CSV table of C-alpha atoms in Angstrom, one decimal:
chain,number,residue,atom,x,y,z
H,17,MET,CA,-23.0,106.3,137.3
H,18,ALA,CA,-25.8,106.9,139.7
H,19,SER,CA,-28.1,103.9,139.9
H,20,GLN,CA,-31.6,104.2,138.7
H,21,LEU,CA,-32.6,100.9,140.5
H,22,ILE,CA,-31.5,99.5,143.8
H,23,PHE,CA,-31.9,96.1,145.4
H,24,VAL,CA,-30.9,94.9,148.8
H,25,ASP,CA,-30.0,91.2,148.6
H,26,ASP,CA,-28.5,89.0,145.8
H,27,LYS,CA,-31.5,86.7,146.1
H,28,ASP,CA,-34.0,89.5,145.3
H,29,ASN,CA,-36.1,89.2,142.1
H,30,VAL,CA,-37.4,92.7,142.4
H,31,ALA,CA,-35.5,96.0,142.5
H,32,VAL,CA,-36.7,99.5,143.7
H,33,ALA,CA,-37.0,102.4,141.2
H,34,LEU,CA,-35.1,105.5,142.3
H,35,ARG,CA,-37.0,107.7,140.0
H,36,ASP,CA,-40.3,107.6,138.0
H,37,PHE,CA,-40.0,105.5,134.8
H,38,LYS,CA,-42.3,105.7,131.8
H,39,LYS,CA,-43.2,102.5,129.8
H,40,GLY,CA,-40.4,101.8,127.3
H,41,GLU,CA,-37.6,103.6,129.1
H,42,ALA,CA,-34.3,101.7,129.7
H,43,LEU,CA,-33.8,100.5,133.3
H,44,GLN,CA,-30.1,100.5,134.3
H,45,TRP,CA,-28.0,99.8,137.3
H,46,PRO,CA,-24.3,99.0,137.5
H,47,GLY,CA,-23.6,95.4,136.5
H,48,GLY,CA,-27.2,94.6,136.0
H,49,PRO,CA,-28.8,93.3,132.8
H,50,ALA,CA,-30.4,95.7,130.3
H,51,LEU,CA,-34.1,95.9,131.0
H,52,VAL,CA,-36.9,98.0,129.5
H,53,ALA,CA,-39.7,99.3,131.7
H,54,PHE,CA,-42.7,97.2,130.6
H,55,THR,CA,-45.1,99.5,132.5
H,56,ASP,CA,-44.9,102.9,134.1
H,57,ILE,CA,-43.1,102.5,137.4
H,58,PRO,CA,-43.4,105.2,140.2
H,59,CYS,CA,-40.3,106.3,142.2
H,60,GLY,CA,-39.9,104.1,145.3
H,61,HIS,CA,-41.9,101.2,143.8
H,62,LYS,CA,-40.7,97.7,142.9
H,63,VAL,CA,-40.0,96.4,139.4
H,64,ALA,CA,-39.5,92.7,138.5
H,65,ILE,CA,-35.9,92.0,137.3
H,66,LYS,CA,-36.7,88.3,136.5
H,67,ASP,CA,-39.6,86.3,134.9
H,68,LEU,CA,-42.1,85.5,137.7
H,69,ALA,CA,-44.7,82.7,137.1
H,70,ALA,CA,-48.1,83.0,138.6
H,71,GLN,CA,-47.8,82.0,142.3
H,72,ALA,CA,-44.0,82.5,142.3
H,73,PRO,CA,-42.5,84.0,145.5
H,74,ILE,CA,-41.6,87.7,145.2
H,75,VAL,CA,-38.3,88.1,147.0
H,76,LYS,CA,-36.9,91.4,148.6
H,77,TYR,CA,-34.4,91.5,151.4
H,78,GLY,CA,-33.7,87.9,150.5
H,79,GLU,CA,-37.1,87.0,152.0
H,80,VAL,CA,-40.6,86.3,150.5
H,81,ILE,CA,-42.7,89.4,150.7
H,82,GLY,CA,-45.6,88.0,148.7
H,83,ARG,CA,-46.6,85.8,145.7
H,84,ALA,CA,-47.3,86.8,142.1
H,85,LYS,CA,-51.1,86.9,141.4
H,86,GLU,CA,-50.3,86.4,137.8
H,87,ALA,CA,-47.2,86.0,135.6
H,88,ILE,CA,-45.0,89.0,135.9
H,89,ARG,CA,-42.4,90.0,133.2
H,90,PRO,CA,-39.0,91.6,133.8
H,91,GLY,CA,-39.4,95.4,133.8
H,92,GLN,CA,-43.0,95.2,135.1
H,93,TRP,CA,-44.2,97.2,138.1
H,94,VAL,CA,-44.9,95.0,141.1
H,95,HIS,CA,-47.3,96.3,143.8
H,96,THR,CA,-50.6,95.3,145.4
H,97,HIS,CA,-52.3,94.8,142.0
H,98,ASN,CA,-50.1,91.8,141.2
H,99,LEU,CA,-48.6,90.8,144.6
H,100,MET,CA,-50.6,88.6,146.9
H,101,PRO,CA,-49.7,89.0,150.6
H,102,VAL,CA,-48.8,85.8,152.3
H,103,GLU,CA,-49.1,84.9,156.0
H,104,LYS,CA,-45.9,82.8,156.3
H,105,GLU,CA,-43.3,81.5,153.9
A,15,MET,CA,-9.0,89.4,169.5
A,16,GLU,CA,-9.9,92.9,168.3
A,17,THR,CA,-10.0,95.5,171.0
A,18,PHE,CA,-11.2,99.0,171.8
A,19,LEU,CA,-10.1,101.4,174.5
A,20,GLY,CA,-12.6,101.3,177.3
A,21,PHE,CA,-13.1,101.4,181.0
A,22,ALA,CA,-13.1,98.0,182.8
A,23,ARG,CA,-15.8,97.9,185.4
A,24,SER,CA,-15.6,95.6,188.4
A,25,ASP,CA,-18.6,93.5,187.3
A,26,GLY,CA,-16.7,92.5,184.1
A,27,SER,CA,-18.5,95.0,181.8
A,28,ALA,CA,-16.7,97.7,179.8
A,29,GLY,CA,-17.7,101.4,179.6
A,30,ILE,CA,-17.0,103.5,176.5
A,31,ARG,CA,-17.7,106.6,178.5
A,32,ASN,CA,-16.9,107.4,182.2
A,33,HIS,CA,-20.0,109.3,183.4
A,34,VAL,CA,-21.1,110.2,186.9
A,35,ALA,CA,-24.9,110.0,186.6
A,36,VAL,CA,-27.4,111.7,188.8
A,37,ILE,CA,-30.6,109.8,188.8
A,38,PRO,CA,-33.9,111.0,190.2
A,39,SER,CA,-36.1,108.2,191.5
A,40,VAL,CA,-39.2,110.3,190.7
A,41,ALA,CA,-39.9,113.5,188.7
A,42,CYS,CA,-40.4,115.4,192.0
A,43,ALA,CA,-36.6,115.1,192.5
A,44,ASN,CA,-35.7,116.6,189.1
A,45,GLY,CA,-35.3,120.1,190.5
A,46,VAL,CA,-32.6,119.1,192.9
A,47,VAL,CA,-30.9,117.0,190.2
A,48,ALA,CA,-30.9,120.0,188.0
A,49,ALA,CA,-29.5,122.2,190.7
A,50,ILE,CA,-26.7,119.7,191.3
A,51,ALA,CA,-26.0,119.5,187.5
A,52,ARG,CA,-25.9,123.4,187.3
A,53,ALA,CA,-23.3,123.5,190.1
A,54,VAL,CA,-21.3,120.6,188.8
A,55,PRO,CA,-21.7,120.5,185.1
A,56,GLN,CA,-19.4,117.4,184.7
A,57,VAL,CA,-22.2,115.1,185.9
A,58,VAL,CA,-24.9,113.7,183.7
A,59,PRO,CA,-28.5,114.2,184.9
A,60,LEU,CA,-31.1,111.6,183.9
A,61,TYR,CA,-34.3,113.7,184.3
A,62,HIS,CA,-37.3,111.5,185.2
A,63,GLY,CA,-40.5,111.8,183.1
A,64,HIS,CA,-43.0,110.3,185.5
A,65,GLY,CA,-44.6,110.8,188.9
A,66,CYS,CA,-44.9,107.9,191.3
A,67,GLY,CA,-48.7,107.2,190.7
A,68,ARG,CA,-47.8,104.1,188.8
A,69,ALA,CA,-48.9,100.6,189.7
A,70,VAL,CA,-48.5,98.2,186.8
A,71,GLU,CA,-45.1,99.6,185.8
A,72,ILE,CA,-43.4,99.6,189.2
A,73,GLU,CA,-41.4,96.4,188.6
A,74,MET,CA,-40.5,97.5,185.0
A,75,HIS,CA,-39.5,101.1,186.0
A,76,THR,CA,-37.5,99.9,189.0
A,77,ARG,CA,-35.6,97.6,186.7
A,78,VAL,CA,-35.0,100.3,184.1
A,79,LEU,CA,-33.8,103.0,186.6
A,80,ALA,CA,-31.5,100.6,188.4
A,81,ASN,CA,-30.2,99.2,185.1
A,82,LEU,CA,-29.5,102.8,183.8
A,83,GLY,CA,-27.3,103.2,186.8
A,84,ARG,CA,-25.7,99.9,186.1
A,85,ASN,CA,-24.9,100.8,182.4
A,86,PRO,CA,-21.2,100.3,181.9
A,87,ASN,CA,-20.8,103.9,180.7
A,88,VAL,CA,-21.7,105.0,184.2
A,89,ALA,CA,-18.6,105.1,186.4
A,90,ALA,CA,-20.5,106.2,189.5
A,91,ALA,CA,-24.0,107.3,190.4
A,92,LEU,CA,-26.0,109.4,192.8
A,93,VAL,CA,-29.7,108.6,193.2
A,94,VAL,CA,-31.8,111.5,194.4
A,95,GLY,CA,-35.2,110.6,196.0
A,96,LEU,CA,-37.9,112.7,197.4
A,97,GLY,CA,-38.8,110.4,200.2
A,98,CYS,CA,-42.5,109.5,199.9
A,99,GLU,CA,-42.3,108.0,196.3
A,100,MET,CA,-43.1,104.4,195.4
A,101,ILE,CA,-39.6,103.5,194.0
A,102,LYS,CA,-37.2,104.5,196.7
A,103,ALA,CA,-33.7,106.0,196.1
A,104,GLU,CA,-32.2,103.7,198.7
A,105,GLY,CA,-33.4,100.5,196.9
A,106,LEU,CA,-32.3,101.8,193.5
A,107,ALA,CA,-28.8,102.6,194.9
A,108,ALA,CA,-28.6,99.2,196.4
A,109,GLN,CA,-29.4,97.5,193.1
A,110,ILE,CA,-26.9,99.8,191.2
A,111,ALA,CA,-24.2,98.9,193.9
A,112,LEU,CA,-24.5,95.2,192.8
A,113,ALA,CA,-22.5,96.2,189.7
A,114,GLY,CA,-19.6,97.1,192.1
A,115,LYS,CA,-19.5,100.8,191.3
A,116,PRO,CA,-19.5,103.7,193.7
A,117,VAL,CA,-23.1,104.7,194.4
A,118,ALA,CA,-24.7,107.1,196.8
A,119,HIS,CA,-28.3,108.2,197.5
A,120,LEU,CA,-30.1,111.0,199.3
A,121,GLU,CA,-33.7,112.0,200.2
A,122,ILE,CA,-34.9,115.5,199.8
A,123,GLN,CA,-37.5,115.3,202.6
A,124,LYS,CA,-35.1,113.7,205.0
A,125,LEU,CA,-32.4,116.4,204.4
A,126,GLY,CA,-34.8,119.3,204.8
A,127,GLY,CA,-35.5,120.6,201.3
A,128,THR,CA,-34.0,121.7,198.0
A,129,ARG,CA,-31.1,123.8,199.3
A,130,ARG,CA,-29.8,121.3,201.8
A,131,ALA,CA,-30.3,118.3,199.5
A,132,THR,CA,-28.5,120.2,196.7
A,133,ALA,CA,-25.6,121.1,198.9
A,134,ARG,CA,-25.3,117.4,200.0
A,135,GLY,CA,-25.6,116.2,196.5
A,136,ILE,CA,-22.8,118.6,195.3
A,137,GLU,CA,-20.5,117.2,198.0
A,138,ILE,CA,-21.3,113.6,197.0
A,139,VAL,CA,-20.9,114.1,193.3
A,140,ASN,CA,-17.5,115.8,193.8
A,141,GLY,CA,-16.4,112.6,195.6
A,142,LEU,CA,-17.8,110.4,192.8
A,143,LEU,CA,-16.1,112.5,190.1
A,144,ALA,CA,-12.8,111.9,191.9
A,145,ASP,CA,-13.5,108.2,192.0
A,146,ALA,CA,-14.4,108.2,188.3
A,147,ALA,CA,-11.2,110.2,187.4
A,148,ARG,CA,-9.1,107.3,188.7
A,149,GLN,CA,-10.5,105.1,185.9
A,150,GLU,CA,-8.4,104.9,182.7
A,151,ARG,CA,-9.0,103.6,179.2
A,152,ARG,CA,-7.2,100.4,178.4
A,153,PRO,CA,-7.6,97.8,175.6
A,154,LEU,CA,-10.6,95.5,176.1
A,155,PRO,CA,-12.0,92.9,173.8
A,156,LEU,CA,-14.8,93.8,171.4
A,157,ASP,CA,-17.0,91.0,172.7
A,158,ARG,CA,-17.8,93.2,175.7
A,159,ILE,CA,-19.7,95.6,173.4
A,160,CYS,CA,-23.5,95.6,173.3
A,161,LEU,CA,-24.9,97.7,170.5
A,162,GLY,CA,-28.5,99.0,170.4
A,163,LEU,CA,-30.3,99.3,167.1
A,164,GLU,CA,-32.9,102.0,166.5
A,165,CYS,CA,-34.7,103.8,163.7
A,166,GLY,CA,-36.7,107.0,164.1
A,167,GLY,CA,-38.3,109.3,161.6
A,168,SER,CA,-37.9,106.7,158.8
A,169,ASP,CA,-38.5,107.4,155.1
A,170,ALA,CA,-38.9,105.3,152.0
A,171,PHE,CA,-35.1,104.9,151.7
A,172,SER,CA,-34.4,103.9,155.3
A,173,GLY,CA,-35.1,100.2,154.5
A,174,LEU,CA,-32.9,100.4,151.4
A,175,THR,CA,-29.8,102.2,152.6
A,176,ALA,CA,-29.3,103.0,156.3
A,177,ASN,CA,-31.0,99.9,157.8
A,178,PRO,CA,-29.3,97.2,155.6
A,179,ALA,CA,-25.9,99.0,156.0
A,180,VAL,CA,-26.4,98.9,159.8
A,181,GLY,CA,-27.2,95.2,159.4
A,182,ARG,CA,-23.7,94.7,158.0
A,183,VAL,CA,-22.3,96.3,161.2
A,184,SER,CA,-24.5,94.0,163.3
A,185,ASP,CA,-22.9,91.0,161.6
A,186,TRP,CA,-19.5,92.5,162.0
A,187,LEU,CA,-19.9,92.9,165.8
A,188,VAL,CA,-21.6,89.6,166.4
A,189,ASP,CA,-18.8,87.8,164.4
A,190,ARG,CA,-16.4,89.4,166.9
A,191,GLY,CA,-18.3,88.0,169.9
A,192,GLY,CA,-20.3,91.1,170.6
A,193,THR,CA,-24.0,91.6,171.1
A,194,VAL,CA,-26.6,93.7,169.2
A,195,ILE,CA,-30.1,94.4,170.5
A,196,LEU,CA,-33.0,94.8,168.1
A,197,THR,CA,-36.2,96.2,169.6
A,198,GLU,CA,-39.4,98.1,168.4
A,199,ASP,CA,-41.6,95.0,168.3
A,200,THR,CA,-44.4,96.8,166.5
A,201,GLU,CA,-41.9,96.9,163.6
A,202,MET,CA,-41.6,93.1,163.6
A,203,ILE,CA,-45.3,92.4,163.0
A,204,GLY,CA,-45.6,90.0,160.0
A,205,THR,CA,-42.0,88.8,160.2
A,206,SER,CA,-42.0,86.5,163.3
A,207,HIS,CA,-41.6,83.4,161.0
A,208,ILE,CA,-38.5,85.0,159.4
A,209,LEU,CA,-37.0,86.0,162.8
A,210,GLN,CA,-37.9,82.5,164.2
A,211,ARG,CA,-35.8,80.8,161.5
A,212,ARG,CA,-32.8,82.6,163.1
A,213,ALA,CA,-33.6,81.5,166.7
A,214,CYS,CA,-30.8,79.5,168.3
A,215,ASN,CA,-33.3,77.0,169.8
A,216,PRO,CA,-37.1,76.3,169.9
A,217,GLU,CA,-37.6,78.1,173.2
A,218,VAL,CA,-36.2,81.4,171.7
A,219,ALA,CA,-38.3,80.8,168.6
A,220,GLY,CA,-41.4,80.4,170.9
A,221,ARG,CA,-40.6,83.6,172.7
A,222,ILE,CA,-40.2,85.5,169.4
A,223,GLY,CA,-43.6,84.2,168.3
A,224,SER,CA,-45.4,85.3,171.4
A,225,MET,CA,-43.7,88.7,171.7
A,226,VAL,CA,-44.7,89.6,168.1
A,227,ALA,CA,-48.2,88.2,168.5
A,228,GLU,CA,-48.7,90.2,171.7
A,229,ALA,CA,-47.5,93.4,170.0
A,230,GLU,CA,-50.0,92.8,167.2
A,231,GLN,CA,-52.8,92.1,169.6
A,232,LEU,CA,-52.1,95.2,171.7
A,233,THR,CA,-52.1,97.3,168.6
A,234,HIS,CA,-55.5,96.0,167.6
A,235,ASP,CA,-56.9,96.3,171.2
A,236,LEU,CA,-55.7,99.9,171.6
A,237,LEU,CA,-56.2,101.3,168.1
A,238,GLY,CA,-59.2,99.2,166.8
A,239,PRO,CA,-59.8,100.2,163.1
A,240,LEU,CA,-56.8,102.5,163.3
A,241,ALA,CA,-54.4,99.6,163.8
A,242,ALA,CA,-54.1,99.4,160.1
A,243,TYR,CA,-52.0,102.6,160.2
A,244,VAL,CA,-49.4,100.7,162.3
A,245,ILE,CA,-49.8,97.2,161.0
A,246,ALA,CA,-50.7,97.8,157.3
A,247,PRO,CA,-47.8,98.3,155.0
A,248,GLY,CA,-47.7,101.9,155.9
A,249,ASN,CA,-47.8,104.2,152.9
A,250,MET,CA,-49.0,102.1,150.0
A,251,ASP,CA,-48.4,105.1,147.7
A,252,GLY,CA,-44.7,104.9,148.8
A,253,GLY,CA,-44.4,101.5,147.3
A,254,MET,CA,-44.7,99.1,150.2
A,255,SER,CA,-46.9,96.1,149.1
A,256,SER,CA,-47.1,93.9,152.2
A,257,ILE,CA,-46.5,93.9,155.9
A,258,GLN,CA,-43.5,91.6,155.5
A,259,GLU,CA,-41.9,94.1,153.1
A,260,LYS,CA,-42.4,97.0,155.5
A,261,SER,CA,-41.2,95.1,158.6
A,262,LEU,CA,-38.2,93.6,156.8
A,263,GLY,CA,-37.0,97.1,156.2
A,264,CYS,CA,-36.7,97.5,160.0
A,265,ILE,CA,-35.5,94.1,161.1
A,266,VAL,CA,-32.7,94.1,158.5
A,267,LYS,CA,-30.8,96.3,161.0
A,268,SER,CA,-30.1,93.1,163.0
A,269,GLY,CA,-28.1,91.5,160.2
A,270,SER,CA,-28.3,87.8,159.6
A,271,ARG,CA,-26.7,86.0,162.6
A,272,PRO,CA,-28.6,83.7,165.0
A,273,ILE,CA,-31.0,85.2,167.6
A,274,THR,CA,-29.9,84.0,171.0
A,275,GLN,CA,-32.3,85.5,173.5
A,276,VAL,CA,-35.5,87.6,173.9
A,277,VAL,CA,-35.4,90.0,176.9
A,278,ALA,CA,-38.0,92.3,178.5
A,279,TYR,CA,-37.8,96.1,178.2
A,280,GLY,CA,-34.6,97.3,180.0
A,281,GLN,CA,-33.5,93.7,181.0
A,282,LEU,CA,-29.8,92.8,180.8
A,283,PRO,CA,-29.2,90.0,178.3
A,284,ASP,CA,-27.0,87.2,179.4
A,285,ALA,CA,-26.4,85.8,175.9
A,286,LYS,CA,-24.1,87.3,173.3
A,287,GLY,CA,-25.1,87.5,169.6
A,288,VAL,CA,-28.4,89.0,168.4
A,289,VAL,CA,-30.9,89.7,171.2
A,290,LEU,CA,-34.5,90.9,170.7
A,291,MET,CA,-35.9,93.3,173.3
A,292,ASP,CA,-39.7,93.6,173.9
A,293,GLY,CA,-40.3,97.3,173.6
A,294,PRO,CA,-42.1,100.1,171.8
A,295,GLY,CA,-41.3,101.6,168.4
A,296,TYR,CA,-41.2,105.2,169.8
A,297,ASP,CA,-37.5,106.0,169.6
A,298,THR,CA,-36.8,107.9,172.9
A,299,GLU,CA,-38.6,105.2,175.0
A,300,SER,CA,-36.9,102.5,173.0
A,301,MET,CA,-33.4,104.0,173.6
A,302,THR,CA,-34.1,104.1,177.4
A,303,GLY,CA,-34.8,100.3,177.2
A,304,LEU,CA,-31.6,99.8,175.2
A,305,ALA,CA,-29.5,101.9,177.6
A,306,ALA,CA,-31.0,100.0,180.6
A,307,ALA,CA,-30.2,96.7,178.8
A,308,GLY,CA,-26.6,97.6,179.0
A,309,CYS,CA,-25.9,99.0,175.5
A,310,GLN,CA,-22.8,101.2,175.5
A,311,ALA,CA,-23.6,102.7,172.0
A,312,ILE,CA,-26.7,103.0,169.7
A,313,LEU,CA,-26.8,103.0,165.9
A,314,PHE,CA,-29.8,105.1,165.0
A,315,THR,CA,-31.0,105.3,161.4
A,316,THR,CA,-33.2,108.2,160.2
A,317,GLY,CA,-34.8,109.4,157.0
A,318,ARG,CA,-36.7,112.5,158.1
A,319,GLY,CA,-33.9,113.5,160.4
A,320,THR,CA,-34.0,113.5,164.2
A,321,PRO,CA,-31.3,115.1,166.4
A,322,VAL,CA,-32.2,113.1,169.5
A,323,GLY,CA,-29.4,111.5,171.5
A,324,TYR,CA,-29.2,109.8,174.9
A,325,PRO,CA,-27.6,111.1,178.1
A,326,ILE,CA,-25.3,108.2,179.0
A,327,VAL,CA,-25.0,106.4,175.6
A,328,PRO,CA,-23.4,107.8,172.5
A,329,VAL,CA,-25.9,107.7,169.6
A,330,VAL,CA,-24.5,107.4,166.0
A,331,LYS,CA,-26.9,108.9,163.4
A,332,VAL,CA,-27.1,107.2,160.0
A,333,ALA,CA,-28.9,109.3,157.4
A,334,SER,CA,-30.9,107.4,154.8
A,335,THR,CA,-30.3,110.0,152.0
A,336,SER,CA,-27.5,112.4,151.1
A,337,THR,CA,-30.2,115.2,151.0
A,338,LEU,CA,-30.9,114.6,154.7
A,339,TYR,CA,-27.2,114.3,155.5
A,340,ARG,CA,-26.5,117.7,153.9
A,341,ARG,CA,-29.6,119.4,155.4
A,342,MET,CA,-28.8,118.3,159.0
A,343,GLU,CA,-25.1,117.7,158.8
A,344,ASP,CA,-24.6,119.0,162.4
A,345,ASP,CA,-26.7,116.1,163.6
A,346,MET,CA,-25.9,113.3,161.2
A,347,ASP,CA,-22.7,111.1,161.6
A,348,ILE,CA,-23.0,109.0,158.5
A,349,ASP,CA,-24.4,109.5,155.0
A,350,ALA,CA,-25.9,106.1,153.9
A,351,GLY,CA,-27.5,107.9,150.9
A,352,VAL,CA,-24.3,107.2,148.9
A,353,ILE,CA,-25.7,103.7,148.4
A,354,LEU,CA,-28.3,105.3,146.0
A,355,GLU,CA,-25.3,106.7,144.0
A,356,GLY,CA,-23.8,103.2,143.6
A,357,THR,CA,-21.7,102.7,146.7
A,358,SER,CA,-22.2,99.2,148.0
A,359,LEU,CA,-23.9,98.3,151.3
A,360,ASP,CA,-20.8,96.5,152.4
A,361,ALA,CA,-18.7,99.6,151.9
A,362,VAL,CA,-21.1,101.8,153.9
A,363,GLY,CA,-21.3,99.1,156.5
A,364,ARG,CA,-17.5,99.2,156.8
A,365,THR,CA,-17.6,103.1,157.1
A,366,ILE,CA,-20.1,102.8,159.9
A,367,ALA,CA,-18.1,100.1,161.7
A,368,GLN,CA,-14.9,102.2,161.4
A,369,LEU,CA,-16.7,105.3,162.9
A,370,LEU,CA,-18.2,103.1,165.6
A,371,ALA,CA,-14.7,101.8,166.5
A,372,ARG,CA,-13.6,105.4,167.0
A,373,VAL,CA,-16.7,106.2,169.1
A,374,LEU,CA,-15.9,103.2,171.3
A,375,ASP,CA,-12.4,104.6,171.8
A,376,GLY,CA,-13.9,108.0,172.9
A,377,GLU,CA,-14.6,110.1,169.7
A,378,PRO,CA,-17.8,112.0,170.4
A,379,THR,CA,-20.8,111.5,168.2
A,380,LYS,CA,-22.7,114.5,166.8
A,381,ALA,CA,-25.4,114.0,169.4
A,382,GLU,CA,-22.8,114.1,172.1
A,383,VAL,CA,-21.2,117.3,170.7
A,384,ASN,CA,-24.7,118.9,170.6
A,385,ARG,CA,-25.4,117.8,174.2
A,386,GLN,CA,-28.6,116.0,173.0
A,387,GLU,CA,-29.4,114.6,176.4
A,388,GLY,CA,-32.8,115.7,177.7
A,389,ILE,CA,-35.3,113.7,179.6
A,390,VAL,CA,-35.4,109.9,180.2
A,391,CYS,CA,-38.6,108.6,178.5
A,392,MET,CA,-39.7,105.3,180.0
A,393,TYR,CA,-42.2,102.9,178.4
A,394,THR,CA,-45.6,102.8,180.2
A,395,LEU,CA,-48.4,100.4,179.7
A,396,HIS,CA,-51.2,102.1,181.6
A,397,PRO,CA,-52.3,105.6,182.7
A,398,ALA,CA,-51.0,106.9,186.1
A,399,PHE,CA,-53.2,106.8,189.2
């Protein structure tokens, strides 16, 4: 089965959408938990695969790429509207 | 100890190719170099991209030209000078000779012009080719390998497929005692704290910090408000949300092992492991730095698809998507796009390492088959005078 999501490192709490998703669509990848798109997610953009509290580190490549501006739910689009850039982590 | 079949050089290095290089000391010598290469097509010409009206770069360009000649893939070299240039053929030949390989030089003005210089050059390279032909491949330890890492024409998938798969190969080689060189310091902006955590000591950490800070400052100084196009997360519409996210997609090529040294552009590292080289993001200039730093092979990831190779160094092209791989199959060696279809990064990393092992033993890369050689692009900091 072709993946619809991809992530790079086991520690990551976001994955990358490999196609456009509409709110309510199932998000699937081999071995991954069943998730539903909580928002629309554009192709190439990130989606949370875990519950992220406000201020929680957002992890991709196993490294912190920013912090959550507000609580983010699994299946929710993650981008500049809800990710705060950080200088150093 | 795992081995490959290479050429043992007298300075202890190991070539994976056995080239006779013809190196002009200045662009004015390119015509004679070309005439020699037309007459004796077995030689590899390293056409020069610059005149001699350079001041600030003399030290750097001298180091780069000499170290290209010292690259382990070069069995023997002829340096062709004009005569009145700033960086002289004789001095370059003397530096290349320190590597213990056969080297000769000639000056076009001294010999009386193109025809005489070409005739003398043909005589010399025929002798050097005979020297090179006496070298034979034999098993050598993998720890002699220095692998350059490069990305060019990246796309939204480069950081998800090709680059992390290459990172697996970096770990594979470093675990066998080898060296990988990560460069393109503009692509490291925002991640110096992440790279510094991998530094083997505080001095290396300090050098990483200053190299990345200088790259960021230079970008602001030269581009002003346009710096955001280089430093900002790139294409926000493409899904990058922070500078760390964008730069991580590049530095992931270096894998996860400790960073042991930071070297200048075209400087030979003396440490094994992961080495960072201060150099530009522009791929052809970057590859010159890697070749001068002694890399015998380069892993080059691409998303848009570039056919470019390097005259003395085999370049392995890793395509970020299967669409690109199929569209430019004549130029692409590896399809990392299968990761998007469910193949694991580890599996694609193993495929690249297996191909690399064959390339070390002599199998030509697509860029070599296509004779993607061309001109040597050297990094410059200032306009010519």
